[in-house]
Coordinates of C-alpha atoms in Angstrom, one line a residue:
Chain A
M1 CA -23.0 21.7 -4.3
N2 CA -19.2 21.7 -4.5
E3 CA -16.9 18.8 -5.4
F4 CA -16.5 17.7 -1.8
E5 CA -20.2 17.9 -1.0
L6 CA -20.8 15.8 -4.1
I7 CA -18.3 13.1 -2.9
E8 CA -19.9 13.1 0.6
S9 CA -23.4 12.8 -0.8
I10 CA -22.2 9.8 -2.8
A11 CA -20.4 8.2 0.2
A12 CA -23.5 8.6 2.3
R13 CA -25.5 6.6 -0.2
L14 CA -23.2 3.6 -0.4
G15 CA -24.5 0.2 0.7
A16 CA -22.7 -2.3 2.9
R17 CA -18.9 -2.3 2.3
P18 CA -17.5 -5.6 1.0
G19 CA -15.2 -7.3 3.3
E20 CA -12.1 -6.7 1.1
V21 CA -12.5 -2.9 1.3
E22 CA -10.3 -1.5 4.1
V23 CA -10.5 2.1 3.1
P24 CA -13.6 3.4 1.2
L25 CA -13.7 6.4 -1.0
G26 CA -12.7 9.8 0.5
D27 CA -8.9 9.4 0.8
D28 CA -6.3 9.7 -1.9
C29 CA -7.0 6.1 -2.8
A30 CA -9.4 3.4 -1.7
V31 CA -7.7 0.4 -0.2
V32 CA -8.8 -3.2 -1.0
R33 CA -7.2 -6.3 0.5
L34 CA -7.0 -9.0 -2.1
G35 CA -5.3 -12.3 -1.3
G36 CA -3.4 -11.1 1.7
I37 CA -2.0 -7.9 0.0
R38 CA -3.4 -4.4 0.2
W39 CA -4.0 -2.6 -3.0
A40 CA -4.6 1.2 -3.4
L41 CA -7.0 2.2 -6.2
A42 CA -7.8 5.7 -7.5
S43 CA -8.6 7.5 -10.7
D44 CA -8.1 11.1 -12.0
M45 CA -9.2 12.7 -15.2
L46 CA -7.7 15.6 -17.1
V47 CA -9.8 17.6 -19.5
F48 CA -8.7 20.1 -22.2
G49 CA -9.8 23.7 -21.4
H50 CA -10.1 22.9 -17.7
H51 CA -6.9 21.2 -16.6
F52 CA -4.7 22.3 -19.6
K53 CA -4.9 24.4 -22.8
G54 CA -3.2 24.5 -26.1
W55 CA 0.2 25.1 -24.4
A56 CA 0.2 21.4 -23.4
A57 CA 1.3 18.9 -26.0
P58 CA -0.8 15.7 -26.0
E59 CA 2.4 13.9 -24.8
D60 CA 2.5 16.1 -21.7
V61 CA -1.2 15.5 -21.0
G62 CA -0.7 11.7 -21.2
Y63 CA 2.3 11.8 -19.0
K64 CA 0.7 14.0 -16.4
A65 CA -2.5 11.9 -16.3
V66 CA -0.3 9.0 -15.2
A67 CA 1.9 11.1 -12.8
V68 CA -1.0 12.6 -10.9
N69 CA -2.5 9.1 -10.3
V70 CA 0.9 7.8 -9.2
S71 CA 1.0 10.7 -6.7
D72 CA -2.3 9.4 -5.2
V73 CA -0.6 6.0 -4.6
A74 CA 2.5 7.7 -3.2
A75 CA 0.2 9.6 -0.7
M76 CA -0.9 6.2 0.7
G77 CA 2.7 5.0 1.0
G78 CA 2.2 2.6 -1.9
V79 CA 4.1 1.5 -5.0
P80 CA 2.3 2.1 -8.3
R81 CA 1.9 -1.1 -10.3
F82 CA -0.8 -1.0 -13.0
I83 CA -2.9 1.5 -14.8
L84 CA -6.0 1.5 -17.1
V85 CA -6.2 4.6 -19.4
S86 CA -9.2 5.9 -21.2
G87 CA -8.6 8.7 -23.7
G88 CA -10.9 10.8 -25.8
A89 CA -9.3 12.7 -28.6
P90 CA -10.4 14.8 -31.6
D91 CA -8.2 12.7 -34.0
S92 CA -5.9 9.7 -33.9
G93 CA -2.8 11.8 -34.1
V94 CA -3.6 13.5 -30.8
A95 CA -4.7 10.1 -29.3
L96 CA -1.4 8.6 -30.3
G97 CA 0.6 11.5 -29.0
C98 CA -1.2 11.3 -25.7
M99 CA -0.5 7.5 -25.5
E100 CA 3.2 8.2 -26.1
G101 CA 3.2 10.4 -23.0
V102 CA 1.3 7.7 -21.1
L103 CA 3.9 5.1 -22.1
A104 CA 6.8 7.4 -21.2
A105 CA 5.3 7.9 -17.7
C106 CA 4.7 4.2 -17.3
E107 CA 8.3 3.5 -18.1
K108 CA 9.4 6.3 -15.7
F109 CA 7.3 5.2 -12.8
G110 CA 7.5 1.4 -13.4
V111 CA 3.8 1.1 -14.1
Y112 CA 2.3 -1.5 -16.4
P113 CA -0.7 -0.5 -18.6
L114 CA -3.5 -3.1 -18.6
G115 CA -5.5 -1.4 -21.4
G116 CA -8.4 0.9 -21.4
D117 CA -10.4 2.6 -24.1
T118 CA -9.8 5.1 -26.9
T119 CA -12.6 7.1 -28.3
A120 CA -13.4 10.3 -30.2
S121 CA -14.1 13.5 -28.3
D122 CA -14.0 17.2 -29.1
A123 CA -11.8 18.0 -26.2
L124 CA -8.7 15.8 -25.4
T125 CA -9.7 14.0 -22.2
V126 CA -7.6 11.4 -20.3
D127 CA -8.7 9.4 -17.4
V128 CA -6.2 7.0 -15.6
A129 CA -7.2 4.5 -13.0
V130 CA -4.2 3.3 -11.0
V131 CA -3.6 0.2 -8.9
G132 CA -0.8 0.4 -6.4
E133 CA 0.6 -2.2 -4.0
L134 CA 0.8 -1.3 -0.3
P135 CA 3.7 -3.1 1.5
D136 CA 2.7 -1.4 4.8
P137 CA -0.6 -0.3 6.2
P138 CA -1.8 2.7 4.3
V139 CA -1.2 6.2 5.6
L140 CA -4.6 8.0 5.7
R141 CA -5.6 11.6 5.9
S142 CA -7.3 11.0 9.2
G143 CA -4.4 10.3 11.5
A144 CA -3.0 13.8 12.4
R145 CA -2.9 14.5 16.1
P146 CA -2.3 17.8 18.0
G147 CA 1.4 18.1 18.7
D148 CA 2.3 16.7 15.3
L149 CA 4.3 18.9 13.0
L150 CA 3.3 19.5 9.4
A151 CA 5.9 19.0 6.7
V152 CA 6.0 19.0 2.9
T153 CA 8.3 17.3 0.5
G154 CA 10.2 19.2 -2.3
E155 CA 9.0 22.7 -3.1
L156 CA 5.7 24.6 -3.4
G157 CA 4.5 27.0 -6.1
A158 CA 6.8 25.8 -8.9
S159 CA 3.9 24.2 -10.8
A160 CA 1.7 27.3 -10.2
A161 CA 4.5 29.5 -11.4
G162 CA 4.9 27.4 -14.5
F163 CA 1.2 27.6 -15.1
L164 CA 1.4 31.4 -14.9
A165 CA 4.2 31.4 -17.4
L166 CA 2.3 29.2 -19.8
E167 CA -0.9 31.2 -19.4
G168 CA 1.1 34.4 -20.0
G169 CA 2.3 33.0 -23.3
K170 CA 5.9 32.3 -22.1
R171 CA 7.6 29.0 -22.7
G172 CA 10.0 29.6 -19.9
P173 CA 11.5 29.4 -17.4
E174 CA 11.8 25.8 -18.6
R175 CA 12.2 24.3 -15.1
L176 CA 8.9 25.8 -13.8
V177 CA 7.0 24.9 -17.0
R178 CA 8.2 21.4 -16.7
R179 CA 7.2 21.2 -13.1
H180 CA 3.7 22.0 -14.3
L181 CA 3.6 19.8 -17.3
R182 CA 5.4 16.8 -15.9
P183 CA 5.0 16.6 -12.2
E184 CA 7.3 14.3 -10.1
P185 CA 5.2 12.2 -7.7
R186 CA 7.0 11.5 -4.5
V187 CA 6.8 7.7 -4.5
E188 CA 10.1 7.1 -2.6
A189 CA 9.3 9.7 0.0
G190 CA 5.9 8.3 0.5
R191 CA 7.2 4.8 1.0
L192 CA 9.8 6.1 3.5
A193 CA 7.1 8.1 5.4
S194 CA 4.9 5.1 5.5
R195 CA 7.7 2.8 6.8
L196 CA 8.6 5.4 9.5
G197 CA 5.0 5.5 10.7
V198 CA 4.0 9.1 9.9
H199 CA 0.4 9.9 11.2
A200 CA -1.2 11.4 8.1
M201 CA -0.4 12.1 4.5
I202 CA -2.1 13.6 1.4
D203 CA -0.7 14.7 -1.9
L204 CA -0.9 18.4 -2.7
S205 CA -3.1 18.6 -5.8
D206 CA -5.7 21.3 -4.9
G207 CA -3.1 23.4 -3.1
L208 CA -1.7 23.4 0.5
A209 CA -4.4 25.8 1.8
S210 CA -7.2 23.4 0.6
D211 CA -5.4 20.0 1.1
V212 CA -4.4 20.8 4.7
R213 CA -8.1 21.4 5.4
H214 CA -8.9 17.9 4.1
V215 CA -6.4 16.5 6.6
C216 CA -7.7 18.6 9.5
R217 CA -11.3 17.8 8.8
R218 CA -10.7 14.1 8.5
S219 CA -8.5 14.0 11.5
G220 CA -10.8 16.2 13.7
V221 CA -7.9 18.7 14.4
G222 CA -6.8 22.2 13.4
C223 CA -3.4 23.5 12.2
R224 CA -1.2 26.5 12.1
V225 CA 0.8 27.0 8.9
E226 CA 3.6 29.6 8.7
L227 CA 3.8 31.0 5.2
E228 CA 7.5 32.0 5.7
R229 CA 8.4 28.4 6.1
L230 CA 7.0 27.2 2.8
P231 CA 9.8 26.0 0.5
V232 CA 9.6 28.5 -2.3
S233 CA 12.6 28.7 -4.6
G234 CA 14.1 31.9 -6.0
D235 CA 12.9 31.4 -9.6
V236 CA 9.3 30.8 -8.3
R237 CA 9.5 34.1 -6.3
E238 CA 10.8 36.0 -9.2
L239 CA 8.2 34.7 -11.6
A240 CA 5.4 35.2 -9.2
E241 CA 6.5 38.8 -8.6
S242 CA 6.8 39.5 -12.3
F243 CA 3.1 38.6 -12.5
G244 CA 2.3 40.8 -9.5
R245 CA 1.5 37.7 -7.4
D246 CA 2.5 37.2 -3.7
P247 CA 5.0 34.2 -3.9
E248 CA 3.9 32.6 -0.6
V249 CA 0.2 33.0 -1.3
L250 CA 0.8 31.4 -4.8
A251 CA 2.7 28.5 -3.1
A252 CA -0.1 28.0 -0.6
T253 CA -3.0 28.1 -3.1
G254 CA -1.6 27.5 -6.6
G255 CA -2.1 23.7 -6.5
E256 CA -0.8 20.9 -8.6
D257 CA 2.4 20.6 -6.6
Y258 CA 2.1 16.8 -6.3
E259 CA 4.3 17.1 -3.2
L260 CA 3.3 15.2 0.0
L261 CA 1.9 16.9 3.0
I262 CA 2.8 14.9 6.1
A263 CA 1.7 15.1 9.7
A264 CA 4.1 13.3 12.2
P265 CA 5.9 13.8 15.5
E266 CA 9.1 15.9 15.2
R267 CA 11.4 12.9 15.7
V268 CA 9.8 11.0 12.8
L269 CA 10.1 13.9 10.5
E270 CA 13.7 14.3 11.4
E271 CA 14.3 10.6 10.4
L272 CA 12.4 11.2 7.2
S273 CA 14.2 14.3 6.3
S274 CA 17.6 12.6 6.9
A275 CA 16.7 9.5 4.8
S276 CA 14.8 11.1 2.0
E277 CA 16.4 12.2 -1.3
V278 CA 13.9 15.1 -1.7
P279 CA 14.0 17.9 0.9
V280 CA 11.4 17.7 3.7
S281 CA 10.4 21.1 5.2
V282 CA 8.4 21.7 8.3
V283 CA 5.8 24.3 7.6
G284 CA 3.6 24.3 10.7
E285 CA 2.0 22.3 13.4
V286 CA -1.2 20.4 14.2
V287 CA -3.4 22.0 16.9
E288 CA -6.6 21.2 18.6
E289 CA -8.8 23.2 16.3
G290 CA -9.0 26.0 13.7
V291 CA -7.0 26.3 10.5
S292 CA -4.8 29.3 10.3
F293 CA -2.1 30.7 8.0
I294 CA 0.4 33.0 9.7
R295 CA 2.9 35.5 8.3
G296 CA 4.9 37.9 10.4
G297 CA 2.9 36.8 13.4
E298 CA -0.4 37.9 11.7
A299 CA -3.2 35.7 10.3
V300 CA -3.5 35.7 6.5
E301 CA -7.2 35.3 5.7
G302 CA -9.0 34.0 2.7
L303 CA -6.6 31.4 1.4
S304 CA -8.2 28.6 -0.4
G305 CA -7.4 26.1 -3.0
W306 CA -9.2 24.6 -5.9
D307 CA -12.8 23.5 -6.2
H308 CA -13.8 22.1 -9.5
F309 CA -17.4 23.3 -9.3
G310 CA -16.7 26.4 -7.2
Chain B
M1 CA -4.6 4.9 -37.9
N2 CA -7.8 3.4 -36.6
E3 CA -8.6 2.4 -33.1
F4 CA -7.4 -1.1 -33.4
E5 CA -4.1 -0.1 -35.0
L6 CA -3.7 2.3 -32.2
I7 CA -4.2 -0.4 -29.6
E8 CA -1.7 -2.7 -31.4
S9 CA 0.9 0.0 -31.7
I10 CA 0.6 0.5 -27.9
A11 CA 0.8 -3.2 -27.2
A12 CA 3.9 -3.6 -29.4
R13 CA 5.7 -1.0 -27.2
L14 CA 5.0 -2.5 -23.8
G15 CA 8.0 -3.6 -21.8
A16 CA 8.3 -6.9 -19.9
R17 CA 5.0 -8.1 -18.5
P18 CA 4.8 -8.3 -14.7
G19 CA 4.4 -11.9 -13.3
E20 CA 0.9 -11.1 -12.1
V21 CA -0.4 -10.3 -15.6
E22 CA -2.0 -13.4 -17.1
V23 CA -3.8 -11.6 -20.0
P24 CA -2.4 -8.3 -21.2
L25 CA -4.4 -5.6 -23.0
G26 CA -6.2 -6.6 -26.2
D27 CA -9.1 -8.7 -24.8
D28 CA -12.3 -7.5 -23.2
C29 CA -10.4 -7.2 -19.9
A30 CA -6.8 -7.7 -18.8
V31 CA -6.4 -10.4 -16.2
V32 CA -4.1 -10.1 -13.2
R33 CA -3.6 -12.8 -10.6
L34 CA -3.4 -11.2 -7.1
G35 CA -3.1 -13.4 -4.1
G36 CA -4.3 -16.6 -5.7
I37 CA -7.4 -15.0 -7.3
R38 CA -7.7 -13.8 -10.9
W39 CA -9.1 -10.3 -11.4
A40 CA -10.4 -8.8 -14.7
L41 CA -9.8 -5.1 -15.2
A42 CA -11.1 -2.8 -18.0
S43 CA -12.2 0.7 -18.6
D44 CA -14.6 2.4 -21.0
M45 CA -15.4 6.0 -21.5
L46 CA -18.6 7.7 -22.7
V47 CA -18.5 11.2 -24.2
F48 CA -21.4 13.6 -24.9
G49 CA -21.8 14.2 -28.7
H50 CA -20.1 10.9 -29.6
H51 CA -21.7 8.1 -27.5
F52 CA -24.8 10.0 -26.6
K53 CA -26.6 13.3 -27.2
G54 CA -29.2 15.5 -25.5
W55 CA -31.7 12.6 -25.5
A56 CA -29.8 10.8 -22.8
A57 CA -30.4 12.0 -19.2
P58 CA -27.2 12.3 -17.1
E59 CA -28.7 9.4 -15.0
D60 CA -28.8 7.2 -18.1
V61 CA -25.2 8.1 -19.0
G62 CA -23.9 7.2 -15.6
Y63 CA -25.9 3.9 -15.6
K64 CA -24.7 2.9 -19.0
A65 CA -21.1 3.7 -18.2
V66 CA -21.2 1.1 -15.4
A67 CA -23.2 -1.4 -17.5
V68 CA -20.8 -1.4 -20.5
N69 CA -17.9 -2.1 -18.1
V70 CA -19.8 -4.8 -16.3
S71 CA -20.4 -6.3 -19.8
D72 CA -16.6 -6.5 -20.4
V73 CA -16.2 -8.5 -17.1
A74 CA -19.2 -10.7 -18.2
A75 CA -17.3 -11.5 -21.5
M76 CA -14.4 -13.0 -19.5
G77 CA -16.8 -15.1 -17.4
G78 CA -16.3 -12.9 -14.4
V79 CA -18.3 -11.4 -11.5
P80 CA -18.1 -7.5 -11.4
R81 CA -17.0 -6.4 -8.0
F82 CA -15.6 -2.8 -7.8
I83 CA -15.5 0.3 -9.9
L84 CA -13.7 3.6 -10.0
V85 CA -15.6 6.4 -11.8
S86 CA -14.3 9.7 -13.2
G87 CA -16.8 12.2 -14.4
G88 CA -16.5 15.5 -16.1
A89 CA -19.6 17.6 -16.2
P90 CA -20.6 21.2 -17.1
D91 CA -22.2 21.8 -13.7
S92 CA -22.7 20.1 -10.4
G93 CA -26.4 19.2 -11.2
V94 CA -25.4 17.2 -14.2
A95 CA -22.5 15.6 -12.2
L96 CA -24.9 14.6 -9.5
G97 CA -27.5 13.2 -11.9
C98 CA -24.8 11.1 -13.6
M99 CA -23.6 9.8 -10.2
E100 CA -27.2 8.9 -9.4
G101 CA -27.2 6.7 -12.5
V102 CA -23.8 5.2 -11.5
L103 CA -25.1 4.3 -8.0
A104 CA -28.3 2.8 -9.5
A105 CA -26.2 0.6 -11.7
C106 CA -23.9 -0.3 -8.9
E107 CA -26.9 -1.5 -6.9
K108 CA -28.3 -3.4 -9.9
F109 CA -25.0 -5.2 -10.7
G110 CA -23.7 -5.7 -7.1
V111 CA -20.7 -3.5 -7.7
Y112 CA -19.1 -1.3 -5.0
P113 CA -17.7 2.1 -6.0
L114 CA -14.2 2.8 -4.7
G115 CA -14.2 6.4 -5.6
G116 CA -12.7 8.3 -8.6
D117 CA -12.7 11.9 -9.7
T118 CA -15.2 14.6 -10.5
T119 CA -14.2 17.6 -12.5
A120 CA -15.6 20.3 -14.8
S121 CA -15.8 19.8 -18.5
D122 CA -17.9 21.3 -21.4
A123 CA -19.1 17.9 -22.5
L124 CA -20.5 15.3 -20.0
T125 CA -17.8 12.6 -20.0
V126 CA -17.8 9.5 -17.8
D127 CA -15.1 6.9 -17.5
V128 CA -15.5 3.8 -15.5
A129 CA -12.8 1.3 -14.6
V130 CA -14.0 -2.0 -13.4
V131 CA -12.5 -4.8 -11.3
G132 CA -14.1 -8.2 -11.7
E133 CA -13.4 -11.5 -9.9
L134 CA -12.8 -14.6 -12.1
P135 CA -13.8 -17.8 -10.3
D136 CA -12.8 -19.8 -13.4
P137 CA -10.0 -19.3 -15.9
P138 CA -11.0 -16.4 -18.2
V139 CA -12.6 -17.0 -21.5
L140 CA -10.6 -15.2 -24.2
R141 CA -11.3 -14.0 -27.7
S142 CA -8.5 -16.3 -29.0
G143 CA -9.9 -19.8 -28.3
A144 CA -12.3 -20.3 -31.3
R145 CA -11.7 -23.4 -33.3
P146 CA -13.0 -24.6 -36.7
G147 CA -16.0 -26.8 -36.1
D148 CA -17.2 -24.6 -33.2
L149 CA -20.6 -23.0 -33.6
L150 CA -21.1 -19.3 -33.0
A151 CA -24.0 -18.2 -30.8
V152 CA -25.2 -15.0 -29.3
T153 CA -27.2 -14.3 -26.1
G154 CA -30.4 -12.4 -26.0
E155 CA -31.3 -10.3 -29.1
L156 CA -29.5 -8.2 -31.6
G157 CA -30.4 -4.8 -33.1
A158 CA -32.7 -3.6 -30.2
S159 CA -30.2 -1.0 -29.0
A160 CA -29.5 0.2 -32.5
A161 CA -33.2 0.5 -33.1
G162 CA -33.6 2.4 -29.9
F163 CA -30.8 4.7 -31.1
L164 CA -32.5 5.3 -34.4
A165 CA -35.7 6.2 -32.6
L166 CA -33.9 8.6 -30.2
E167 CA -32.0 10.2 -33.1
G168 CA -35.2 10.5 -35.0
G169 CA -36.7 12.4 -32.2
K170 CA -39.0 9.7 -30.9
R171 CA -39.2 8.7 -27.2
G172 CA -40.6 5.3 -28.1
P173 CA -40.9 2.4 -28.4
E174 CA -39.9 2.5 -24.8
R175 CA -38.5 -1.0 -24.7
L176 CA -36.0 -0.3 -27.5
V177 CA -35.0 3.1 -26.2
R178 CA -34.4 1.5 -22.9
R179 CA -32.2 -1.2 -24.5
H180 CA -30.1 1.6 -25.8
L181 CA -30.0 3.7 -22.7
R182 CA -29.7 1.0 -20.1
P183 CA -28.1 -2.1 -21.6
E184 CA -28.3 -5.4 -19.7
P185 CA -24.9 -7.0 -19.4
R186 CA -25.0 -10.8 -19.5
V187 CA -23.2 -11.6 -16.3
E188 CA -25.1 -14.8 -15.5
A189 CA -24.8 -16.2 -19.0
G190 CA -21.1 -15.3 -19.1
R191 CA -20.5 -17.1 -15.8
L192 CA -22.4 -20.2 -17.1
A193 CA -20.5 -20.1 -20.4
S194 CA -17.2 -20.0 -18.5
R195 CA -18.1 -22.9 -16.3
L196 CA -19.2 -24.9 -19.2
G197 CA -15.9 -24.3 -20.9
V198 CA -16.9 -22.4 -24.1
H199 CA -13.8 -21.8 -26.3
A200 CA -14.1 -18.0 -27.0
M201 CA -16.3 -15.1 -25.9
I202 CA -16.6 -11.4 -26.6
D203 CA -19.2 -8.8 -25.7
L204 CA -21.0 -7.2 -28.6
S205 CA -20.2 -3.5 -28.3
D206 CA -19.0 -2.5 -31.8
G207 CA -21.5 -4.7 -33.5
L208 CA -21.5 -8.4 -34.5
A209 CA -19.9 -7.8 -37.9
S210 CA -17.0 -6.1 -36.3
D211 CA -16.7 -8.1 -33.0
V212 CA -16.8 -11.5 -34.8
R213 CA -13.8 -10.3 -36.7
H214 CA -11.9 -9.6 -33.5
V215 CA -12.6 -13.2 -32.4
C216 CA -11.5 -14.6 -35.8
R217 CA -8.4 -12.6 -36.0
R218 CA -7.3 -13.4 -32.5
S219 CA -8.2 -17.1 -32.9
G220 CA -6.6 -17.4 -36.3
V221 CA -9.8 -18.7 -37.8
G222 CA -12.7 -17.6 -40.1
C223 CA -16.4 -17.8 -39.7
R224 CA -19.7 -18.0 -41.6
V225 CA -22.6 -16.1 -40.1
E226 CA -26.1 -16.5 -41.4
L227 CA -28.1 -13.3 -41.2
E228 CA -31.4 -15.1 -41.1
R229 CA -30.4 -16.7 -37.8
L230 CA -29.8 -13.5 -36.0
P231 CA -32.3 -13.1 -33.1
V232 CA -34.1 -10.0 -34.3
S233 CA -37.4 -9.3 -32.6
G234 CA -40.6 -8.0 -34.3
D235 CA -40.5 -4.5 -32.8
V236 CA -36.9 -4.1 -34.0
R237 CA -37.8 -5.2 -37.5
E238 CA -40.7 -2.8 -37.6
L239 CA -38.7 0.1 -36.3
A240 CA -35.8 -0.6 -38.7
E241 CA -38.1 -0.7 -41.6
S242 CA -39.9 2.5 -40.6
F243 CA -36.5 4.1 -41.0
G244 CA -35.8 2.4 -44.3
R245 CA -33.2 0.1 -42.8
D246 CA -32.6 -3.5 -43.4
P247 CA -33.3 -5.2 -40.0
E248 CA -30.7 -7.9 -40.2
V249 CA -28.0 -5.6 -41.4
L250 CA -28.9 -3.2 -38.5
A251 CA -28.7 -6.2 -36.1
A252 CA -25.3 -7.2 -37.5
T253 CA -23.7 -3.7 -37.6
G254 CA -25.6 -1.4 -35.2
G255 CA -23.5 -2.2 -32.2
E256 CA -24.1 -1.6 -28.5
D257 CA -26.0 -4.8 -28.0
Y258 CA -23.9 -5.8 -25.0
E259 CA -24.9 -9.4 -25.7
L260 CA -22.2 -12.1 -25.6
L261 CA -20.9 -13.8 -28.8
I262 CA -19.7 -17.3 -27.9
A263 CA -17.7 -19.9 -29.9
A264 CA -18.1 -23.4 -28.6
P265 CA -18.9 -27.0 -29.7
E266 CA -22.6 -27.7 -30.3
R267 CA -22.9 -29.9 -27.2
V268 CA -21.7 -27.1 -25.0
L269 CA -24.0 -24.6 -26.5
E270 CA -26.9 -26.9 -26.0
E271 CA -26.1 -27.1 -22.3
L272 CA -25.7 -23.4 -22.1
S273 CA -28.9 -22.8 -23.9
S274 CA -30.8 -25.1 -21.6
A275 CA -29.3 -23.7 -18.4
S276 CA -29.3 -20.0 -19.3
E277 CA -32.2 -17.6 -18.4
V278 CA -31.6 -15.5 -21.5
P279 CA -32.1 -17.2 -25.0
V280 CA -28.9 -18.4 -26.7
S281 CA -29.1 -18.5 -30.6
V282 CA -26.7 -20.2 -32.9
V283 CA -25.9 -17.7 -35.7
G284 CA -23.1 -19.4 -37.6
E285 CA -20.0 -21.5 -37.4
V286 CA -16.3 -21.2 -37.1
V287 CA -14.3 -22.2 -40.3
E288 CA -10.7 -22.4 -41.2
E289 CA -10.5 -18.9 -42.8
G290 CA -12.4 -16.1 -44.3
V291 CA -15.2 -14.1 -42.6
S292 CA -18.5 -14.2 -44.4
F293 CA -22.1 -13.1 -43.8
I294 CA -24.7 -15.1 -45.7
R295 CA -28.3 -14.5 -46.5
G296 CA -30.5 -16.7 -48.8
G297 CA -27.3 -18.6 -49.7
E298 CA -25.6 -15.4 -51.0
A299 CA -22.7 -13.5 -49.4
V300 CA -23.6 -10.1 -48.1
E301 CA -20.6 -7.8 -48.5
G302 CA -19.5 -4.6 -46.8
L303 CA -20.8 -5.3 -43.3
S304 CA -18.7 -3.6 -40.7
G305 CA -19.0 -2.2 -37.2
W306 CA -17.8 0.8 -35.4
D307 CA -14.4 2.4 -35.5
H308 CA -14.0 5.4 -33.3
F309 CA -11.5 7.1 -35.6
G310 CA -12.8 5.6 -38.9

């Protein structure tokens, strides 16, 4: 059973949904309407040895745990407001370092920490639960329609390149390492996209090749992604090639970009692109069925993203 | 730096509190007012090797992770409503077992799971974030006043006795083992206590000797607890003695009771005791200053509870 089957087996067993729950589990966040306002809730856990290794300082881990949750709220078109943070650490110095990173991220993203738990554990482990406010109806994974274009914010592969560098024992290039250790969730772009009425949105955590499949499955559609159109910067290409990796494949599968993948009509994407501070790049289109990745007119097979129990 | 100093160093660094936050971190739950309703939020993490060992089935761990969070809501006088659950497990079988326990607890406590995260980790780790509804103003740790009596719900030491048995390689007595593996948060008693206007409340997770100090410190008072008055059942006494342990000291320090400790005037406690389905036992009184534990008219020194980094 993989992670997604696990989630579906849980979803299938849930009882009646309380009236406040507008979106149950299965999207970037659940959505609950409390007192006339919609709130987005999600949690994400980082574990030493699996999500990071000795190359990440406890401060980076704390920061990233908040950032990846903020990204889930961004993917619904929401504004992150509150977090709870539970941390397990081998000693109080590591715990405190991690909390420093959590507080730095709270300040950066305008999030207020409501508490949580600190405990001892052999492996540094941080779980953050986030509560975001949704000024507009949430943007779900399930709204993509044939004829929509697919676009991504920012750039792809930078985090994966930073990860390759860190795993290879390099501390540089600093920009790429930083993109891996301290991702920049796209809250502004997500808000804009939501206000402009995009059809579907997801944040890129598992990697484009995997996350675009989530959107297609939930929307009952297919897609055609052109690898040449992925926004891959020069330093990412260089670093990927220095490790013998195909830059576009890395960008499509590396994961942890924490960019937004958006499905919307061309006109909406043009408005978004013009209003957004981060670049918005069209990378493909939504079709009736079948997920394909194309380069030089040929299908590229076997691209897939991350599965935690795969 | 111990766990409490860590929490205080975090609290001291927080920026301006958003208008919705009525109770910030430092109590059993934070309280946020959203759309005219007060909500209690908390999270608690369980880690293999620290909170449990091989004697706990993954199902028990998932169940308990929900139960201890429900207990935090109970200690504010709230009704548990929603959870997020993040789990790290060495394989998908363990993850699924743990989720079975989570779902069983959700059903038992009327809580709806909004999602969360599943990931790989060497040590089974479960973090639950809970959202509870507060029909009445929350009962805080800080309201105890000299002249109040101190009371506890249910019984003390049963969970600690079950833990001794499990650690000693016994699977019985079944009742005590169950009290450790599947605690019974006192939601009904907490609701009643809140409606009756008790002055202060906390759930007993670290152990009475430690938790009563949290109440005293936050309330700016002292207390006098009489060990002979602790509700310790016959099977707990027997088991403690079979391990060469002092039953009342075990009951005061063992922790993980998930009973409620309540400070209130005598009259209020009488009403509570008469209306509650679980027994309510007076165990001492609130005084101006100084925390003391008395037995046979003599002070018992050196009693303390759990500190995760102690």
